[in-house]
Amino acid sequence: MNKLSRRKWIAAGLGATAGAAGLGAVADRFGLAPPTTSSLYAVGETLTYASQRLLTRHSLAREFPRGKISSAPFSNTPNPPKVDGYAEHQATGFLDWRLEVAGMVANPVSLSIAEIRSFPTRSQITQLVCEEGWSYIAEWIGTPLSHILEITEVLPKARYVVYFSMEEVWVDAIDMADALHPQTLVVFGMNGSALSVGHGGPLRLRVPRQLGYKSVKYINRLMVTDGLKGILRDGDYSWYAGI
Ligand SMILES: Nc1nc2c(c(=O)[nH]1)N[C@H]1C(S)=C(S)[C@@H](COP(=O)(O)O)O[C@H]1N2
Ligand SMILES: [Mo]
C-alpha cells in the first residue's frame, strides 16, 4: 500500500467508527490505545493519546532560558509530607532512602541517592503545569530514567513504567515512549540545590511533556510492566495528560 492510500484508509477507518469500541479497535491496531480504554469517558483520552503520540513522537518539551526561572515556585504539599517514616529519612539526610527498580527487568536494583547522583546527569529548564491552572518554571537536575532502565535491562515485552511514592495514593505510570524520552528525569536537584522537601525531595520523577500530576514526588519504587490492570486506581485524573 502506498503512503497516500494508507492515509486514506486510516481516515476512512477513523471516520467510519463513531462508536467507542470502533475507535478503540482502530487505536489498538496502530499501538495508539491508552491502557485505560474501558469506559466511555476514555474516548476522549484515546483521541488525545493517539493524536499526541502521532504528532509528538519525537518532540521535546519546551526548554527556557535561565532568566525565565520562577522566583517563588509553588509547592502543593506540606513540608514535611504527612507520611509515616518521612521525618526519620529527613533527619538522616535521606541516607537510607532507596529507589527499588523491579518487574520486567533482568537486573533488579536498589539505588541510594548517592548512587543515583553518580549516574550521568542532565539538567533542563522546563515548566511544571498544574491542571488547576498554575505553573512555574524551574531548572531540574537528575539522571534520565532511560539510564536507570538501561542498567536494569528492561525486557523486550515491557510497555510501562509504574512509579510509587512514599505518599501511597500517588502511584502513576507512563508508557515506554515517555519513559525513554530524554527529558524524563529521576530528579534529585532543582534550581542549583538538592531537591527541596516541598518539591518532592529527595527524589521525584519529572515528566515535562505531561501535566504536573504525572511528576510524582517522593518516589521510592519503579516497576516495569506490560500492563496496568489492577495497578492504577480509577481516579479523577486521566492517565494520559500530554501538554
Ligand atoms: N507525592 C506527590 N506527588 C505529587 C503531588 C502530591 O501531592 N504528592 N501533586 C502533584 C501535582 S497535582 C502537581 S501539579 C505537582 C506539583 O509539584 P510542585 O509541588 O513542585 O509544585 O506535583 C505532583 N506530584
Ligand atoms: Mo496539579
mmCIF file of C-alpha atoms and ligand atoms in Angstrom:
data_model
loop_
_atom_site.group_PDB
_atom_site.id
_atom_site.type_symbol
_atom_site.label_atom_id
_atom_site.label_comp_id
_atom_site.label_asym_id
_atom_site.label_seq_id
_atom_site.Cartn_x
_atom_site.Cartn_y
_atom_site.Cartn_z
ATOM 1 C CA MET A 1 0.000 0.000 0.000
ATOM 2 C CA ASN A 2 1.457 3.379 -0.852
ATOM 3 C CA LYS A 3 1.512 6.245 1.641
ATOM 4 C CA LEU A 4 -1.457 8.070 0.237
ATOM 5 C CA SER A 5 -3.820 5.174 0.067
ATOM 6 C CA ARG A 6 -2.727 4.115 3.521
ATOM 7 C CA ARG A 7 -3.528 7.566 4.847
ATOM 8 C CA LYS A 8 -6.910 7.500 3.112
ATOM 9 C CA TRP A 9 -7.573 4.132 4.632
ATOM 10 C CA ILE A 10 -6.800 5.396 8.128
ATOM 11 C CA ALA A 11 -9.012 8.433 7.611
ATOM 12 C CA ALA A 12 -11.835 6.247 6.345
ATOM 13 C CA GLY A 13 -11.349 3.863 9.230
ATOM 14 C CA LEU A 14 -11.465 6.615 11.837
ATOM 15 C CA GLY A 15 -14.437 8.265 10.124
ATOM 16 C CA ALA A 16 -16.422 5.069 9.939
ATOM 17 C CA THR A 17 -16.010 4.263 13.608
ATOM 18 C CA ALA A 18 -18.092 6.741 15.518
ATOM 19 C CA GLY A 19 -18.550 4.404 18.499
ATOM 20 C CA ALA A 20 -16.125 3.990 21.372
ATOM 21 C CA ALA A 21 -15.462 0.337 20.592
ATOM 22 C CA GLY A 22 -14.595 1.085 16.975
ATOM 23 C CA LEU A 23 -12.243 3.877 17.902
ATOM 24 C CA GLY A 24 -10.605 1.654 20.495
ATOM 25 C CA ALA A 25 -10.084 -1.094 17.923
ATOM 26 C CA VAL A 26 -8.503 1.265 15.400
ATOM 27 C CA ALA A 27 -6.280 2.892 18.017
ATOM 28 C CA ASP A 28 -5.261 -0.508 19.310
ATOM 29 C CA ARG A 29 -4.341 -1.710 15.848
ATOM 30 C CA PHE A 30 -1.885 1.143 15.481
ATOM 31 C CA GLY A 31 -0.497 0.884 19.017
ATOM 32 C CA LEU A 32 -2.203 4.132 19.941
ATOM 33 C CA ALA A 33 -4.602 2.986 22.630
ATOM 34 C CA PRO A 34 -4.007 4.171 26.178
ATOM 35 C CA PRO A 35 -4.209 1.375 28.785
ATOM 36 C CA THR A 36 -7.392 2.842 30.272
ATOM 37 C CA THR A 37 -9.939 2.436 27.498
ATOM 38 C CA SER A 38 -12.637 0.517 29.338
ATOM 39 C CA SER A 39 -15.117 3.324 29.906
ATOM 40 C CA LEU A 40 -16.994 5.689 27.630
ATOM 41 C CA TYR A 41 -15.178 8.535 29.311
ATOM 42 C CA ALA A 42 -11.976 7.088 27.848
ATOM 43 C CA VAL A 43 -12.976 8.018 24.280
ATOM 44 C CA GLY A 44 -11.582 11.497 24.766
ATOM 45 C CA GLU A 45 -8.418 10.118 26.281
ATOM 46 C CA THR A 46 -7.956 7.681 23.390
ATOM 47 C CA LEU A 47 -8.246 10.542 20.904
ATOM 48 C CA THR A 48 -5.846 12.713 22.905
ATOM 49 C CA TYR A 49 -3.317 9.936 23.327
ATOM 50 C CA ALA A 50 -3.494 8.759 19.705
ATOM 51 C CA SER A 51 -3.228 12.228 18.197
ATOM 52 C CA GLN A 52 -0.455 13.352 20.537
ATOM 53 C CA ARG A 53 1.557 10.184 20.027
ATOM 54 C CA LEU A 54 1.311 10.694 16.255
ATOM 55 C CA LEU A 55 2.220 14.372 16.448
ATOM 56 C CA THR A 56 4.802 14.413 19.212
ATOM 57 C CA ARG A 57 6.521 11.060 18.986
ATOM 58 C CA HIS A 58 9.939 12.675 18.810
ATOM 59 C CA SER A 59 9.218 16.119 20.152
ATOM 60 C CA LEU A 60 10.731 17.835 23.158
ATOM 61 C CA ALA A 61 9.014 19.857 25.853
ATOM 62 C CA ARG A 62 9.949 23.499 25.568
ATOM 63 C CA GLU A 63 13.105 24.488 27.451
ATOM 64 C CA PHE A 64 13.530 28.056 28.730
ATOM 65 C CA PRO A 65 16.451 30.424 29.255
ATOM 66 C CA ARG A 66 17.797 30.795 32.799
ATOM 67 C CA GLY A 67 16.231 34.258 33.147
ATOM 68 C CA LYS A 68 12.747 32.716 32.969
ATOM 69 C CA ILE A 69 13.156 30.602 36.124
ATOM 70 C CA SER A 70 10.309 31.455 38.539
ATOM 71 C CA SER A 71 11.464 33.197 41.696
ATOM 72 C CA ALA A 72 8.892 31.623 44.029
ATOM 73 C CA PRO A 73 7.770 28.237 42.704
ATOM 74 C CA PHE A 74 4.588 26.983 44.325
ATOM 75 C CA SER A 75 4.556 23.667 46.165
ATOM 76 C CA ASN A 76 1.288 21.828 46.742
ATOM 77 C CA THR A 77 2.383 19.549 49.611
ATOM 78 C CA PRO A 78 3.039 20.404 53.259
ATOM 79 C CA ASN A 79 6.645 20.353 54.429
ATOM 80 C CA PRO A 80 7.227 17.678 55.597
ATOM 81 C CA PRO A 81 4.650 15.481 53.847
ATOM 82 C CA LYS A 82 2.327 13.706 56.266
ATOM 83 C CA VAL A 83 3.619 10.153 55.866
ATOM 84 C CA ASP A 84 4.995 7.751 58.451
ATOM 85 C CA GLY A 85 8.740 7.433 58.289
ATOM 86 C CA TYR A 86 9.431 10.501 56.180
ATOM 87 C CA ALA A 87 10.668 12.595 59.130
ATOM 88 C CA GLU A 88 13.191 9.863 60.001
ATOM 89 C CA HIS A 89 14.550 9.891 56.448
ATOM 90 C CA GLN A 90 14.767 13.657 56.582
ATOM 91 C CA ALA A 91 16.672 13.536 59.891
ATOM 92 C CA THR A 92 19.360 11.263 58.414
ATOM 93 C CA GLY A 93 19.733 13.255 55.212
ATOM 94 C CA PHE A 94 17.947 10.513 53.216
ATOM 95 C CA LEU A 95 20.920 8.179 53.689
ATOM 96 C CA ASP A 96 18.673 5.099 53.760
ATOM 97 C CA TRP A 97 16.249 6.225 51.043
ATOM 98 C CA ARG A 98 16.180 3.710 48.226
ATOM 99 C CA LEU A 99 14.719 3.600 44.759
ATOM 100 C CA GLU A 100 13.777 -0.019 44.139
ATOM 101 C CA VAL A 101 13.532 -0.969 40.476
ATOM 102 C CA ALA A 102 11.915 -4.299 39.635
ATOM 103 C CA GLY A 103 9.319 -6.033 37.493
ATOM 104 C CA MET A 104 10.069 -6.903 33.878
ATOM 105 C CA VAL A 105 13.808 -6.376 34.162
ATOM 106 C CA ALA A 106 16.704 -8.807 34.017
ATOM 107 C CA ASN A 107 18.614 -6.985 36.738
ATOM 108 C CA PRO A 108 16.527 -5.518 39.593
ATOM 109 C CA VAL A 109 18.347 -2.864 41.631
ATOM 110 C CA SER A 110 18.004 -0.890 44.831
ATOM 111 C CA LEU A 111 19.618 2.512 44.428
ATOM 112 C CA SER A 112 20.688 5.022 47.087
ATOM 113 C CA ILE A 113 20.518 8.755 46.444
ATOM 114 C CA ALA A 114 24.341 8.837 46.312
ATOM 115 C CA GLU A 115 24.365 6.158 43.605
ATOM 116 C CA ILE A 116 21.766 7.993 41.559
ATOM 117 C CA ARG A 117 23.787 11.199 41.867
ATOM 118 C CA SER A 118 26.812 9.344 40.473
ATOM 119 C CA PHE A 119 24.918 8.472 37.271
ATOM 120 C CA PRO A 120 25.046 10.624 34.123
ATOM 121 C CA THR A 121 23.087 13.792 34.845
ATOM 122 C CA ARG A 122 21.061 16.113 32.729
ATOM 123 C CA SER A 123 19.588 19.467 33.642
ATOM 124 C CA GLN A 124 16.739 21.227 31.933
ATOM 125 C CA ILE A 125 14.684 24.349 32.464
ATOM 126 C CA THR A 126 11.046 23.434 31.878
ATOM 127 C CA GLN A 127 7.604 24.426 33.057
ATOM 128 C CA LEU A 128 5.560 22.451 35.540
ATOM 129 C CA VAL A 129 1.902 22.952 34.690
ATOM 130 C CA CYS A 130 -0.771 22.039 37.215
ATOM 131 C CA GLU A 131 -4.221 21.104 35.948
ATOM 132 C CA GLU A 132 -5.620 23.605 38.456
ATOM 133 C CA GLY A 133 -4.268 26.497 36.444
ATOM 134 C CA TRP A 134 -0.956 27.477 37.986
ATOM 135 C CA SER A 135 2.552 26.770 36.750
ATOM 136 C CA TYR A 136 6.187 27.574 37.352
ATOM 137 C CA ILE A 137 9.471 27.304 35.511
ATOM 138 C CA ALA A 138 12.464 25.662 37.197
ATOM 139 C CA GLU A 139 15.740 24.014 36.446
ATOM 140 C CA TRP A 140 15.564 20.295 37.158
ATOM 141 C CA ILE A 141 18.676 18.192 37.700
ATOM 142 C CA GLY A 142 18.591 14.425 37.575
ATOM 143 C CA THR A 143 19.507 11.287 35.754
ATOM 144 C CA PRO A 144 17.498 10.263 32.702
ATOM 145 C CA LEU A 145 15.040 7.489 33.559
ATOM 146 C CA SER A 146 16.344 5.796 30.407
ATOM 147 C CA HIS A 147 19.726 5.328 32.131
ATOM 148 C CA ILE A 148 18.144 3.511 35.070
ATOM 149 C CA LEU A 149 16.100 1.367 32.684
ATOM 150 C CA GLU A 150 19.259 0.555 30.779
ATOM 151 C CA ILE A 151 21.185 -0.684 33.816
ATOM 152 C CA THR A 152 18.240 -2.809 34.939
ATOM 153 C CA GLU A 153 17.979 -4.360 31.470
ATOM 154 C CA VAL A 154 14.309 -3.952 30.668
ATOM 155 C CA LEU A 155 12.794 -7.000 28.961
ATOM 156 C CA PRO A 156 11.516 -6.539 25.389
ATOM 157 C CA LYS A 157 7.849 -7.116 26.201
ATOM 158 C CA ALA A 158 7.752 -4.318 28.809
ATOM 159 C CA ARG A 159 5.427 -1.427 27.927
ATOM 160 C CA TYR A 160 5.034 0.769 31.012
ATOM 161 C CA VAL A 161 6.970 2.096 33.951
ATOM 162 C CA VAL A 162 4.901 2.398 37.119
ATOM 163 C CA TYR A 163 6.207 4.694 39.822
ATOM 164 C CA PHE A 164 5.343 4.668 43.508
ATOM 165 C CA SER A 165 5.637 7.436 46.059
ATOM 166 C CA MET A 166 6.107 7.352 49.786
ATOM 167 C CA GLU A 167 2.716 9.089 49.701
ATOM 168 C CA GLU A 168 0.853 5.913 48.848
ATOM 169 C CA VAL A 169 -2.005 7.379 46.823
ATOM 170 C CA TRP A 170 0.469 8.843 44.362
ATOM 171 C CA VAL A 171 1.034 5.894 42.063
ATOM 172 C CA ASP A 172 1.234 6.600 38.361
ATOM 173 C CA ALA A 173 2.672 5.197 35.140
ATOM 174 C CA ILE A 174 3.995 6.254 31.754
ATOM 175 C CA ASP A 175 4.471 4.303 28.562
ATOM 176 C CA MET A 176 7.900 3.446 27.154
ATOM 177 C CA ALA A 177 7.802 6.392 24.729
ATOM 178 C CA ASP A 178 7.763 8.753 27.694
ATOM 179 C CA ALA A 179 9.910 6.566 29.961
ATOM 180 C CA LEU A 180 12.753 6.507 27.428
ATOM 181 C CA HIS A 181 12.262 10.142 26.426
ATOM 182 C CA PRO A 182 15.459 12.183 27.004
ATOM 183 C CA GLN A 183 13.647 14.795 29.112
ATOM 184 C CA THR A 184 12.099 12.305 31.543
ATOM 185 C CA LEU A 185 14.318 12.530 34.606
ATOM 186 C CA VAL A 186 14.660 10.982 38.029
ATOM 187 C CA VAL A 187 15.241 14.335 39.693
ATOM 188 C CA PHE A 188 17.357 14.995 42.801
ATOM 189 C CA GLY A 189 18.116 18.706 42.296
ATOM 190 C CA MET A 190 16.243 21.888 41.488
ATOM 191 C CA ASN A 191 17.492 25.414 40.793
ATOM 192 C CA GLY A 192 21.059 24.586 41.833
ATOM 193 C CA SER A 193 20.258 22.913 45.183
ATOM 194 C CA ALA A 194 19.209 19.489 46.378
ATOM 195 C CA LEU A 195 15.524 18.947 45.580
ATOM 196 C CA SER A 196 13.599 20.503 48.478
ATOM 197 C CA VAL A 197 11.096 18.573 50.552
ATOM 198 C CA GLY A 198 8.224 20.711 49.260
ATOM 199 C CA HIS A 199 9.072 19.845 45.668
ATOM 200 C CA GLY A 200 9.441 16.113 46.276
ATOM 201 C CA GLY A 201 12.893 15.589 47.756
ATOM 202 C CA PRO A 202 14.900 13.538 47.830
ATOM 203 C CA LEU A 203 13.562 12.091 44.547
ATOM 204 C CA ARG A 204 10.785 12.829 42.093
ATOM 205 C CA LEU A 205 10.005 11.858 38.571
ATOM 206 C CA ARG A 206 9.877 14.744 36.141
ATOM 207 C CA VAL A 207 7.769 14.166 33.009
ATOM 208 C CA PRO A 208 7.763 17.577 31.324
ATOM 209 C CA ARG A 209 5.646 16.516 28.334
ATOM 210 C CA GLN A 210 2.690 15.856 30.631
ATOM 211 C CA LEU A 211 0.724 17.795 33.274
ATOM 212 C CA GLY A 212 2.204 18.352 36.736
ATOM 213 C CA TYR A 213 0.384 15.477 38.391
ATOM 214 C CA LYS A 214 2.459 12.978 36.379
ATOM 215 C CA SER A 215 5.610 14.375 38.057
ATOM 216 C CA VAL A 216 5.204 12.370 41.256
ATOM 217 C CA LYS A 217 7.159 13.409 44.341
ATOM 218 C CA TYR A 218 8.924 11.237 46.978
ATOM 219 C CA ILE A 219 9.368 8.272 44.645
ATOM 220 C CA ASN A 220 10.842 5.115 46.151
ATOM 221 C CA ARG A 221 9.903 2.342 43.737
ATOM 222 C CA LEU A 222 9.681 1.748 39.991
ATOM 223 C CA MET A 223 8.014 -1.266 38.455
ATOM 224 C CA VAL A 224 8.354 -2.195 34.807
ATOM 225 C CA THR A 225 5.234 -3.916 33.425
ATOM 226 C CA ASP A 226 3.427 -4.909 30.232
ATOM 227 C CA GLY A 227 0.016 -3.757 31.524
ATOM 228 C CA LEU A 228 -1.607 -1.561 34.137
ATOM 229 C CA LYS A 229 -4.638 -3.628 35.139
ATOM 230 C CA GLY A 230 -5.045 -3.720 38.897
ATOM 231 C CA ILE A 231 -2.139 -1.352 39.451
ATOM 232 C CA LEU A 232 -3.647 2.054 38.823
ATOM 233 C CA ARG A 233 -6.794 3.034 40.640
ATOM 234 C CA ASP A 234 -9.593 4.686 38.657
ATOM 235 C CA GLY A 235 -9.095 8.250 39.656
ATOM 236 C CA ASP A 236 -10.137 11.770 38.848
ATOM 237 C CA TYR A 237 -7.055 12.283 36.707
ATOM 238 C CA SER A 238 -6.796 10.863 33.211
ATOM 239 C CA TRP A 239 -3.850 8.530 32.703
ATOM 240 C CA TYR A 240 -2.502 10.414 29.710
ATOM 241 C CA ALA A 241 -2.013 14.147 30.296
ATOM 242 C CA GLY A 242 0.034 15.403 27.357
ATOM 243 C CA ILE A 243 0.602 19.129 27.117
HETATM 244 N N1 LIG B 1 3.777 12.640 46.053
HETATM 245 C C1 LIG B 1 3.103 13.628 45.448
HETATM 246 N N2 LIG B 1 3.410 13.921 44.157
HETATM 247 C C2 LIG B 1 2.756 14.924 43.523
HETATM 248 C C3 LIG B 1 1.695 15.609 44.156
HETATM 249 C C4 LIG B 1 1.399 15.290 45.524
HETATM 250 O O1 LIG B 1 0.535 15.889 46.174
HETATM 251 N N3 LIG B 1 2.124 14.290 46.120
HETATM 252 N N4 LIG B 1 0.971 16.575 43.459
HETATM 253 C C5 LIG B 1 1.062 16.517 42.004
HETATM 254 C C6 LIG B 1 0.511 17.686 41.350
HETATM 255 S S1 LIG B 1 -1.166 17.731 41.132
HETATM 256 C C7 LIG B 1 1.307 18.677 40.873
HETATM 257 S S2 LIG B 1 0.670 19.937 39.948
HETATM 258 C C8 LIG B 1 2.756 18.687 41.150
HETATM 259 C C9 LIG B 1 3.133 19.902 41.980
HETATM 260 O O2 LIG B 1 4.519 19.995 42.086
HETATM 261 P P1 LIG B 1 5.207 21.085 42.999
HETATM 262 O O3 LIG B 1 4.888 20.777 44.429
HETATM 263 O O4 LIG B 1 6.659 21.051 42.699
HETATM 264 O O5 LIG B 1 4.612 22.425 42.650
HETATM 265 O O6 LIG B 1 3.211 17.537 41.834
HETATM 266 C C10 LIG B 1 2.506 16.341 41.554
HETATM 267 N N5 LIG B 1 3.122 15.248 42.256
HETATM 268 MO MO MO B 2 -1.583 19.553 39.922
#
